[in-house]
PDB file of C-alpha atoms in Angstrom:
ATOM      1  CA  MET A   1      75.195 216.154 144.964  1.00 35.00           C
ATOM      2  CA  ALA A   2      77.805 218.198 144.983  1.00 37.00           C
ATOM      3  CA  GLY A   3      79.996 218.163 148.677  1.00 39.00           C
ATOM      4  CA  VAL A   4      78.600 214.485 150.022  1.00 40.00           C
ATOM      5  CA  GLY A   5      79.772 213.460 152.947  1.00 43.00           C
ATOM      6  CA  ARG A   6      80.198 210.075 154.897  1.00 46.00           C
ATOM      7  CA  GLY A   7      76.793 209.034 156.339  1.00 44.00           C
ATOM      8  CA  ASP A   8      74.729 212.765 154.963  1.00 48.00           C
ATOM      9  CA  GLY A   9      72.824 212.079 152.500  1.00 47.00           C
ATOM     10  CA  GLN A  10      74.820 209.119 150.979  1.00 52.00           C
ATOM     11  CA  GLY A  11      71.238 207.112 151.258  1.00 55.00           C
ATOM     12  CA  PRO A  12      70.056 204.177 154.104  1.00 60.00           C
ATOM     13  CA  ALA A  13      72.223 201.926 152.439  1.00 59.00           C
ATOM     14  CA  VAL A  14      74.964 203.607 153.085  1.00 59.00           C
ATOM     15  CA  GLY A  15      74.563 204.779 155.857  1.00 66.00           C
ATOM     16  CA  LYS A  16      73.794 201.100 157.369  1.00 74.00           C
ATOM     17  CA  LEU A  17      76.721 200.393 156.606  1.00 74.00           C
ATOM     18  CA  GLU A  18      79.168 203.009 157.922  1.00 78.00           C
ATOM     19  CA  SER A  19      77.256 202.610 160.967  1.00 81.00           C
ATOM     20  CA  GLN A  20      79.256 198.454 160.783  1.00 82.00           C
ATOM     21  CA  ILE A  21      82.004 199.787 159.256  1.00 82.00           C
ATOM     22  CA  TYR A  22      82.034 201.665 163.030  1.00 84.00           C
ATOM     23  CA  CYS A  23      81.406 199.122 164.433  1.00 88.00           C
ATOM     24  CA  ILE A  24      83.840 196.291 163.533  1.00 87.00           C
ATOM     25  CA  LYS A  25      86.717 198.613 163.107  1.00 86.00           C
ATOM     26  CA  TYR A  26      86.662 199.330 166.631  1.00 89.00           C
ATOM     27  CA  THR A  27      85.963 195.666 168.224  1.00 90.00           C
ATOM     28  CA  LEU A  28      88.843 195.649 166.087  1.00 91.00           C
ATOM     29  CA  PHE A  29      90.545 198.183 168.457  1.00 90.00           C
ATOM     30  CA  CYS A  30      89.616 196.249 171.467  1.00 92.00           C
ATOM     31  CA  PHE A  31      91.393 193.266 170.235  1.00 93.00           C
ATOM     32  CA  ASN A  32      94.548 194.730 169.437  1.00 93.00           C
ATOM     33  CA  VAL A  33      94.714 196.441 172.787  1.00 93.00           C
ATOM     34  CA  VAL A  34      93.586 192.502 174.737  1.00 93.00           C
ATOM     35  CA  LEU A  35      96.733 191.230 172.444  1.00 93.00           C
ATOM     36  CA  TRP A  36      99.235 193.570 173.554  1.00 94.00           C
ATOM     37  CA  LEU A  37      98.203 193.311 176.789  1.00 94.00           C
ATOM     38  CA  PHE A  38      99.323 189.774 175.956  1.00 94.00           C
ATOM     39  CA  GLY A  39     102.666 191.048 174.016  1.00 93.00           C
ATOM     40  CA  VAL A  40     103.397 192.184 177.052  1.00 94.00           C
ATOM     41  CA  SER A  41     102.848 189.911 179.578  1.00 93.00           C
ATOM     42  CA  VAL A  42     104.297 187.052 177.342  1.00 94.00           C
ATOM     43  CA  PHE A  43     107.332 189.354 177.520  1.00 94.00           C
ATOM     44  CA  ALA A  44     107.448 190.391 181.352  1.00 93.00           C
ATOM     45  CA  LEU A  45     107.220 186.231 181.876  1.00 91.00           C
ATOM     46  CA  CYS A  46     109.772 184.633 179.784  1.00 92.00           C
ATOM     47  CA  LEU A  47     111.935 187.920 180.844  1.00 91.00           C
ATOM     48  CA  TRP A  48     111.422 186.316 184.457  1.00 90.00           C
ATOM     49  CA  ILE A  49     112.263 183.068 183.504  1.00 89.00           C
ATOM     50  CA  CYS A  50     115.542 184.022 182.011  1.00 86.00           C
ATOM     51  CA  ILE A  51     116.734 186.540 185.128  1.00 86.00           C
ATOM     52  CA  GLU A  52     115.719 184.216 187.455  1.00 83.00           C
ATOM     53  CA  PRO A  53     118.867 184.143 188.899  1.00 77.00           C
ATOM     54  CA  GLY A  54     118.190 181.007 191.498  1.00 76.00           C
ATOM     55  CA  PHE A  55     116.680 179.062 188.510  1.00 80.00           C
ATOM     56  CA  ASN A  56     119.292 179.921 185.801  1.00 80.00           C
ATOM     57  CA  GLU A  57     122.249 178.867 187.795  1.00 79.00           C
ATOM     58  CA  TRP A  58     120.269 175.437 188.359  1.00 80.00           C
ATOM     59  CA  MET A  59     119.219 174.991 184.215  1.00 84.00           C
ATOM     60  CA  ARG A  60     123.089 175.134 182.911  1.00 83.00           C
ATOM     61  CA  ILE A  61     124.649 173.187 186.414  1.00 82.00           C
ATOM     62  CA  LEU A  62     122.368 170.211 184.798  1.00 84.00           C
ATOM     63  CA  GLU A  63     123.524 171.141 181.723  1.00 83.00           C
ATOM     64  CA  LEU A  64     119.234 172.021 180.789  1.00 85.00           C
ATOM     65  CA  GLN A  65     119.939 175.215 178.513  1.00 84.00           C
ATOM     66  CA  LYS A  66     117.816 173.523 175.190  1.00 85.00           C
ATOM     67  CA  TYR A  67     114.856 174.394 177.511  1.00 87.00           C
ATOM     68  CA  PHE A  68     114.969 177.750 176.828  1.00 90.00           C
ATOM     69  CA  ILE A  69     114.626 177.682 172.901  1.00 89.00           C
ATOM     70  CA  GLY A  70     111.396 178.150 173.121  1.00 89.00           C
ATOM     71  CA  ILE A  71     111.439 180.809 175.536  1.00 91.00           C
ATOM     72  CA  TYR A  72     113.921 182.751 172.860  1.00 92.00           C
ATOM     73  CA  ILE A  73     111.955 182.263 170.399  1.00 91.00           C
ATOM     74  CA  ILE A  74     108.669 183.731 172.138  1.00 92.00           C
ATOM     75  CA  LEU A  75     110.073 186.687 174.068  1.00 92.00           C
ATOM     76  CA  ILE A  76     111.055 187.951 169.450  1.00 92.00           C
ATOM     77  CA  GLY A  77     107.613 186.602 168.638  1.00 90.00           C
ATOM     78  CA  SER A  78     106.210 189.134 172.064  1.00 92.00           C
ATOM     79  CA  LEU A  79     107.826 191.885 170.173  1.00 92.00           C
ATOM     80  CA  GLY A  80     106.396 191.884 167.873  1.00 90.00           C
ATOM     81  CA  ILE A  81     103.490 191.115 169.493  1.00 92.00           C
ATOM     82  CA  MET A  82     103.257 194.571 170.552  1.00 91.00           C
ATOM     83  CA  VAL A  83     104.846 196.196 167.641  1.00 90.00           C
ATOM     84  CA  VAL A  84     101.931 194.639 165.128  1.00 90.00           C
ATOM     85  CA  ALA A  85      98.894 195.425 167.371  1.00 91.00           C
ATOM     86  CA  PHE A  86      99.616 199.015 167.213  1.00 87.00           C
ATOM     87  CA  LEU A  87      99.851 198.993 163.349  1.00 86.00           C
ATOM     88  CA  GLY A  88      96.459 197.002 163.658  1.00 87.00           C
ATOM     89  CA  CYS A  89      94.839 200.018 166.006  1.00 87.00           C
ATOM     90  CA  GLY A  90      96.156 202.577 163.435  1.00 86.00           C
ATOM     91  CA  SER A  91      94.814 200.642 160.551  1.00 85.00           C
ATOM     92  CA  ALA A  92      91.249 199.897 161.816  1.00 83.00           C
ATOM     93  CA  LEU A  93      91.481 203.564 162.844  1.00 83.00           C
ATOM     94  CA  MET A  94      92.121 204.671 159.264  1.00 85.00           C
ATOM     95  CA  GLU A  95      90.014 202.395 157.665  1.00 81.00           C
ATOM     96  CA  ASN A  96      93.458 202.033 155.311  1.00 83.00           C
ATOM     97  CA  VAL A  97      93.426 198.980 153.341  1.00 85.00           C
ATOM     98  CA  VAL A  98      96.856 198.590 151.958  1.00 88.00           C
ATOM     99  CA  LEU A  99      98.078 198.978 156.284  1.00 88.00           C
ATOM    100  CA  LEU A 100      94.826 196.234 156.686  1.00 89.00           C
ATOM    101  CA  TYR A 101      96.145 193.647 154.564  1.00 91.00           C
ATOM    102  CA  GLY A 102      99.311 194.340 155.903  1.00 91.00           C
ATOM    103  CA  PHE A 103      98.077 193.745 159.644  1.00 91.00           C
ATOM    104  CA  ILE A 104      96.612 190.856 157.700  1.00 92.00           C
ATOM    105  CA  ALA A 105      99.737 189.262 156.686  1.00 93.00           C
ATOM    106  CA  THR A 106     101.435 190.019 159.851  1.00 92.00           C
ATOM    107  CA  GLN A 107      98.996 188.418 162.254  1.00 93.00           C
ATOM    108  CA  ILE A 108      99.773 185.464 159.469  1.00 93.00           C
ATOM    109  CA  ALA A 109     103.138 185.372 160.812  1.00 93.00           C
ATOM    110  CA  VAL A 110     102.703 186.047 164.237  1.00 92.00           C
ATOM    111  CA  PHE A 111     100.577 183.331 164.386  1.00 93.00           C
ATOM    112  CA  VAL A 112     103.212 180.623 162.859  1.00 93.00           C
ATOM    113  CA  PHE A 113     106.424 182.280 165.310  1.00 90.00           C
ATOM    114  CA  GLY A 114     104.278 181.759 168.252  1.00 91.00           C
ATOM    115  CA  LEU A 115     102.693 178.283 166.863  1.00 92.00           C
ATOM    116  CA  ILE A 116     106.389 177.344 166.604  1.00 92.00           C
ATOM    117  CA  GLY A 117     107.890 179.084 170.447  1.00 91.00           C
ATOM    118  CA  ALA A 118     104.577 177.995 171.861  1.00 91.00           C
ATOM    119  CA  CYS A 119     104.807 174.050 170.680  1.00 91.00           C
ATOM    120  CA  VAL A 120     108.233 174.401 171.353  1.00 90.00           C
ATOM    121  CA  VAL A 121     107.767 175.578 174.877  1.00 90.00           C
ATOM    122  CA  LEU A 122     106.111 172.502 175.282  1.00 89.00           C
ATOM    123  CA  ASP A 123     108.557 170.039 174.112  1.00 87.00           C
ATOM    124  CA  PHE A 124     111.174 170.803 176.537  1.00 86.00           C
ATOM    125  CA  SER A 125     109.321 171.113 179.448  1.00 86.00           C
ATOM    126  CA  THR A 126     106.031 169.096 180.129  1.00 84.00           C
ATOM    127  CA  TYR A 127     105.629 164.976 180.968  1.00 82.00           C
ATOM    128  CA  ASP A 128     107.216 162.853 178.535  1.00 82.00           C
ATOM    129  CA  SER A 129     108.662 165.581 176.387  1.00 83.00           C
ATOM    130  CA  SER A 130     111.809 166.241 174.513  1.00 87.00           C
ATOM    131  CA  ILE A 131     113.189 167.933 178.124  1.00 88.00           C
ATOM    132  CA  GLN A 132     112.847 163.974 180.622  1.00 90.00           C
ATOM    133  CA  PRO A 133     115.455 162.477 178.789  1.00 90.00           C
ATOM    134  CA  LEU A 134     118.090 165.023 178.742  1.00 90.00           C
ATOM    135  CA  ILE A 135     116.834 165.283 182.339  1.00 90.00           C
ATOM    136  CA  LYS A 136     118.140 161.460 182.599  1.00 91.00           C
ATOM    137  CA  ASP A 137     121.060 161.249 181.432  1.00 92.00           C
ATOM    138  CA  VAL A 138     122.365 163.888 183.187  1.00 90.00           C
ATOM    139  CA  ILE A 139     121.221 162.540 186.312  1.00 90.00           C
ATOM    140  CA  MET A 140     122.278 159.407 185.973  1.00 90.00           C
ATOM    141  CA  ARG A 141     126.396 160.142 184.488  1.00 89.00           C
ATOM    142  CA  LEU A 142     125.925 162.259 188.762  1.00 87.00           C
ATOM    143  CA  MET A 143     124.983 159.241 189.428  1.00 88.00           C
ATOM    144  CA  ASN A 144     127.642 157.261 187.472  1.00 86.00           C
ATOM    145  CA  ASN A 145     130.367 159.549 188.478  1.00 81.00           C
ATOM    146  CA  PRO A 146     129.819 159.550 192.433  1.00 72.00           C
ATOM    147  CA  GLN A 147     133.766 159.901 192.969  1.00 75.00           C
ATOM    148  CA  HIS A 148     134.033 163.273 191.288  1.00 76.00           C
ATOM    149  CA  GLU A 149     133.096 166.208 194.566  1.00 77.00           C
ATOM    150  CA  GLY A 150     131.350 168.270 191.718  1.00 78.00           C
ATOM    151  CA  SER A 151     128.524 165.776 190.607  1.00 79.00           C
ATOM    152  CA  ARG A 152     128.016 164.759 194.422  1.00 82.00           C
ATOM    153  CA  GLU A 153     127.270 168.420 195.518  1.00 86.00           C
ATOM    154  CA  ILE A 154     124.928 169.209 192.126  1.00 86.00           C
ATOM    155  CA  LEU A 155     123.651 165.458 192.713  1.00 87.00           C
ATOM    156  CA  ARG A 156     122.852 166.263 196.584  1.00 87.00           C
ATOM    157  CA  MET A 157     120.978 170.122 195.955  1.00 86.00           C
ATOM    158  CA  VAL A 158     118.987 168.258 192.845  1.00 86.00           C
ATOM    159  CA  GLN A 159     117.915 165.226 195.134  1.00 88.00           C
ATOM    160  CA  GLU A 160     117.803 167.368 198.194  1.00 85.00           C
ATOM    161  CA  GLY A 161     116.100 171.687 196.586  1.00 82.00           C
ATOM    162  CA  ILE A 162     113.789 169.378 194.784  1.00 85.00           C
ATOM    163  CA  GLY A 163     112.836 166.416 197.047  1.00 88.00           C
ATOM    164  CA  CYS A 164     112.860 163.944 194.253  1.00 90.00           C
ATOM    165  CA  CYS A 165     115.148 160.527 194.658  1.00 91.00           C
ATOM    166  CA  GLY A 166     118.063 159.536 191.977  1.00 89.00           C
ATOM    167  CA  ALA A 167     116.634 159.527 188.190  1.00 90.00           C
ATOM    168  CA  ASP A 168     113.622 157.694 188.397  1.00 92.00           C
ATOM    169  CA  GLY A 169     113.128 156.448 192.151  1.00 90.00           C
ATOM    170  CA  PRO A 170     115.086 154.981 194.401  1.00 89.00           C
ATOM    171  CA  MET A 171     115.388 152.012 193.242  1.00 90.00           C
ATOM    172  CA  ASP A 172     117.817 153.625 190.693  1.00 89.00           C
ATOM    173  CA  PHE A 173     120.372 154.214 193.610  1.00 88.00           C
ATOM    174  CA  ILE A 174     119.536 149.911 194.569  1.00 87.00           C
ATOM    175  CA  ASN A 175     120.328 148.626 190.657  1.00 87.00           C
ATOM    176  CA  LEU A 176     123.176 150.460 191.059  1.00 86.00           C
ATOM    177  CA  ASN A 177     124.606 148.856 194.034  1.00 86.00           C
ATOM    178  CA  LYS A 178     125.053 152.486 196.124  1.00 86.00           C
ATOM    179  CA  PRO A 179     123.278 153.228 199.620  1.00 86.00           C
ATOM    180  CA  LEU A 180     120.175 155.345 199.712  1.00 87.00           C
ATOM    181  CA  PRO A 181     122.535 159.191 200.391  1.00 87.00           C
ATOM    182  CA  ALA A 182     120.488 161.041 203.310  1.00 87.00           C
ATOM    183  CA  GLU A 183     119.453 163.466 200.745  1.00 87.00           C
ATOM    184  CA  CYS A 184     116.569 161.027 199.228  1.00 89.00           C
ATOM    185  CA  ARG A 185     114.742 160.666 202.330  1.00 87.00           C
ATOM    186  CA  ASP A 186     112.586 162.924 203.714  1.00 84.00           C
ATOM    187  CA  SER A 187     113.629 165.178 207.038  1.00 80.00           C
ATOM    188  CA  VAL A 188     110.384 164.868 208.243  1.00 82.00           C
ATOM    189  CA  THR A 189     109.225 161.443 208.043  1.00 83.00           C
ATOM    190  CA  GLY A 190     112.542 159.765 206.465  1.00 81.00           C
ATOM    191  CA  ASN A 191     110.921 157.696 204.397  1.00 87.00           C
ATOM    192  CA  ALA A 192     112.610 157.578 200.588  1.00 88.00           C
ATOM    193  CA  TYR A 193     111.159 160.346 198.241  1.00 89.00           C
ATOM    194  CA  PHE A 194     109.123 158.389 195.656  1.00 89.00           C
ATOM    195  CA  HIS A 195     109.062 159.955 192.656  1.00 89.00           C
ATOM    196  CA  GLY A 196     113.253 160.931 190.508  1.00 91.00           C
ATOM    197  CA  CYS A 197     113.911 164.032 189.809  1.00 91.00           C
ATOM    198  CA  VAL A 198     113.386 164.087 186.121  1.00 92.00           C
ATOM    199  CA  ASP A 199     109.768 163.002 186.993  1.00 91.00           C
ATOM    200  CA  GLU A 200     110.407 165.691 189.560  1.00 90.00           C
ATOM    201  CA  LEU A 201     112.051 168.306 187.237  1.00 89.00           C
ATOM    202  CA  THR A 202     109.381 167.744 184.794  1.00 90.00           C
ATOM    203  CA  TRP A 203     106.377 168.602 186.912  1.00 90.00           C
ATOM    204  CA  TYR A 204     108.462 172.874 188.555  1.00 87.00           C
ATOM    205  CA  LEU A 205     109.932 173.312 184.452  1.00 88.00           C
ATOM    206  CA  GLU A 206     106.176 172.596 183.788  1.00 88.00           C
ATOM    207  CA  SER A 207     104.474 175.209 186.977  1.00 85.00           C
ATOM    208  CA  LYS A 208     106.831 178.116 185.025  1.00 84.00           C
ATOM    209  CA  THR A 209     106.012 177.824 181.830  1.00 87.00           C
ATOM    210  CA  GLY A 210     101.936 176.414 182.009  1.00 86.00           C
ATOM    211  CA  TRP A 211     100.833 179.274 182.025  1.00 88.00           C
ATOM    212  CA  LEU A 212     103.590 181.308 178.672  1.00 91.00           C
ATOM    213  CA  ALA A 213     102.691 178.362 176.319  1.00 91.00           C
ATOM    214  CA  GLY A 214      98.657 179.114 177.969  1.00 91.00           C
ATOM    215  CA  ILE A 215      98.324 182.830 177.011  1.00 93.00           C
ATOM    216  CA  VAL A 216     100.867 182.164 174.246  1.00 94.00           C
ATOM    217  CA  LEU A 217      97.726 180.614 172.950  1.00 93.00           C
ATOM    218  CA  ALA A 218      95.645 182.410 173.376  1.00 94.00           C
ATOM    219  CA  SER A 219      97.089 185.249 171.484  1.00 93.00           C
ATOM    220  CA  CYS A 220      97.439 182.546 168.238  1.00 93.00           C
ATOM    221  CA  MET A 221      93.695 183.270 168.339  1.00 94.00           C
ATOM    222  CA  ILE A 222      92.902 186.542 168.654  1.00 94.00           C
ATOM    223  CA  CYS A 223      95.654 186.927 165.445  1.00 93.00           C
ATOM    224  CA  VAL A 224      92.856 184.562 163.752  1.00 94.00           C
ATOM    225  CA  VAL A 225      90.170 186.937 164.679  1.00 93.00           C
ATOM    226  CA  ASN A 226      92.009 189.872 164.057  1.00 93.00           C
ATOM    227  CA  ALA A 227      92.767 188.388 159.627  1.00 92.00           C
ATOM    228  CA  VAL A 228      89.785 187.532 159.613  1.00 93.00           C
ATOM    229  CA  MET A 229      88.319 190.608 161.072  1.00 91.00           C
ATOM    230  CA  SER A 230      90.974 193.673 159.072  1.00 91.00           C
ATOM    231  CA  MET A 231      89.644 191.689 155.400  1.00 92.00           C
ATOM    232  CA  VAL A 232      85.443 191.741 157.138  1.00 90.00           C
ATOM    233  CA  LEU A 233      86.543 195.796 157.473  1.00 89.00           C
ATOM    234  CA  ILE A 234      87.914 195.461 153.977  1.00 89.00           C
ATOM    235  CA  GLN A 235      84.880 194.196 151.962  1.00 88.00           C
ATOM    236  CA  ALA A 236      83.676 196.466 153.774  1.00 85.00           C
ATOM    237  CA  VAL A 237      85.309 199.421 153.121  1.00 83.00           C
ATOM    238  CA  LYS A 238      84.795 199.370 149.749  1.00 82.00           C
ATOM    239  CA  LYS A 239      81.655 198.326 149.972  1.00 82.00           C
ATOM    240  CA  GLU A 240      80.734 201.962 150.679  1.00 76.00           C
ATOM    241  CA  GLU A 241      83.161 203.000 148.743  1.00 73.00           C
ATOM    242  CA  ASP A 242      81.537 201.692 145.979  1.00 71.00           C
ATOM    243  CA  GLU A 243      78.069 202.274 147.162  1.00 69.00           C
ATOM    244  CA  ALA A 244      78.996 205.609 147.520  1.00 66.00           C
ATOM    245  CA  ILE A 245      80.045 206.524 143.899  1.00 66.00           C
ATOM    246  CA  VAL A 246      77.061 204.756 142.402  1.00 64.00           C
ATOM    247  CA  TYR A 247      74.818 207.519 144.934  1.00 63.00           C
ATOM    248  CA  LYS A 248      76.700 209.797 143.276  1.00 66.00           C
ATOM    249  CA  ASN A 249      76.185 208.855 140.033  1.00 61.00           C
TER     250      ASN A 249
END
């Protein structure tokens, strides 16, 4: 039985197990390629959000920098995803048990990191989230400080640019005994905008981060699949080695 190679003279059981290992490792390889592509997409989206000139200026003026906390977490996580995806491809192709265990650990870390990032992003960019009280506080301060030229100009830019009126609607000005500014009215119909700037700004942020959070959560799901498949591959490789030893003896 000397000189026995993999899949050659090792018996039908080992040969069948080897074909299963072949299927698992290349499936794992494909999943890691998809994970790497997701990582690149997430990195590109985060970078676009972070460097978009007009958007960044608006967030700075409105003192809403907390929105970027989740973006930065996901940006760092996307770099990790791209690195560990290469590790996953290599460990799967080499059938290296130690590397596969290391890969499982990285998938758990990426899953946790991605989940935290997605939760923070959604908590600062969706309807009824933590970002809305911050927006309302800023808009109300601008409305209550009409004597300051800078405040008037910022409020005008926000209402005119987004198409909103007050924090929660036109009634904010009426309750404050202030006249409804011209930028609160639609330039075509002349009617006051129905929605306040809190809702409009939140929906605007949602449109920016909705896809990002979706891709991150999909990446987290792939990490779970990768970890499970890696564990299955480890067990299969160990079983193949044990059966090969038994068959040789």
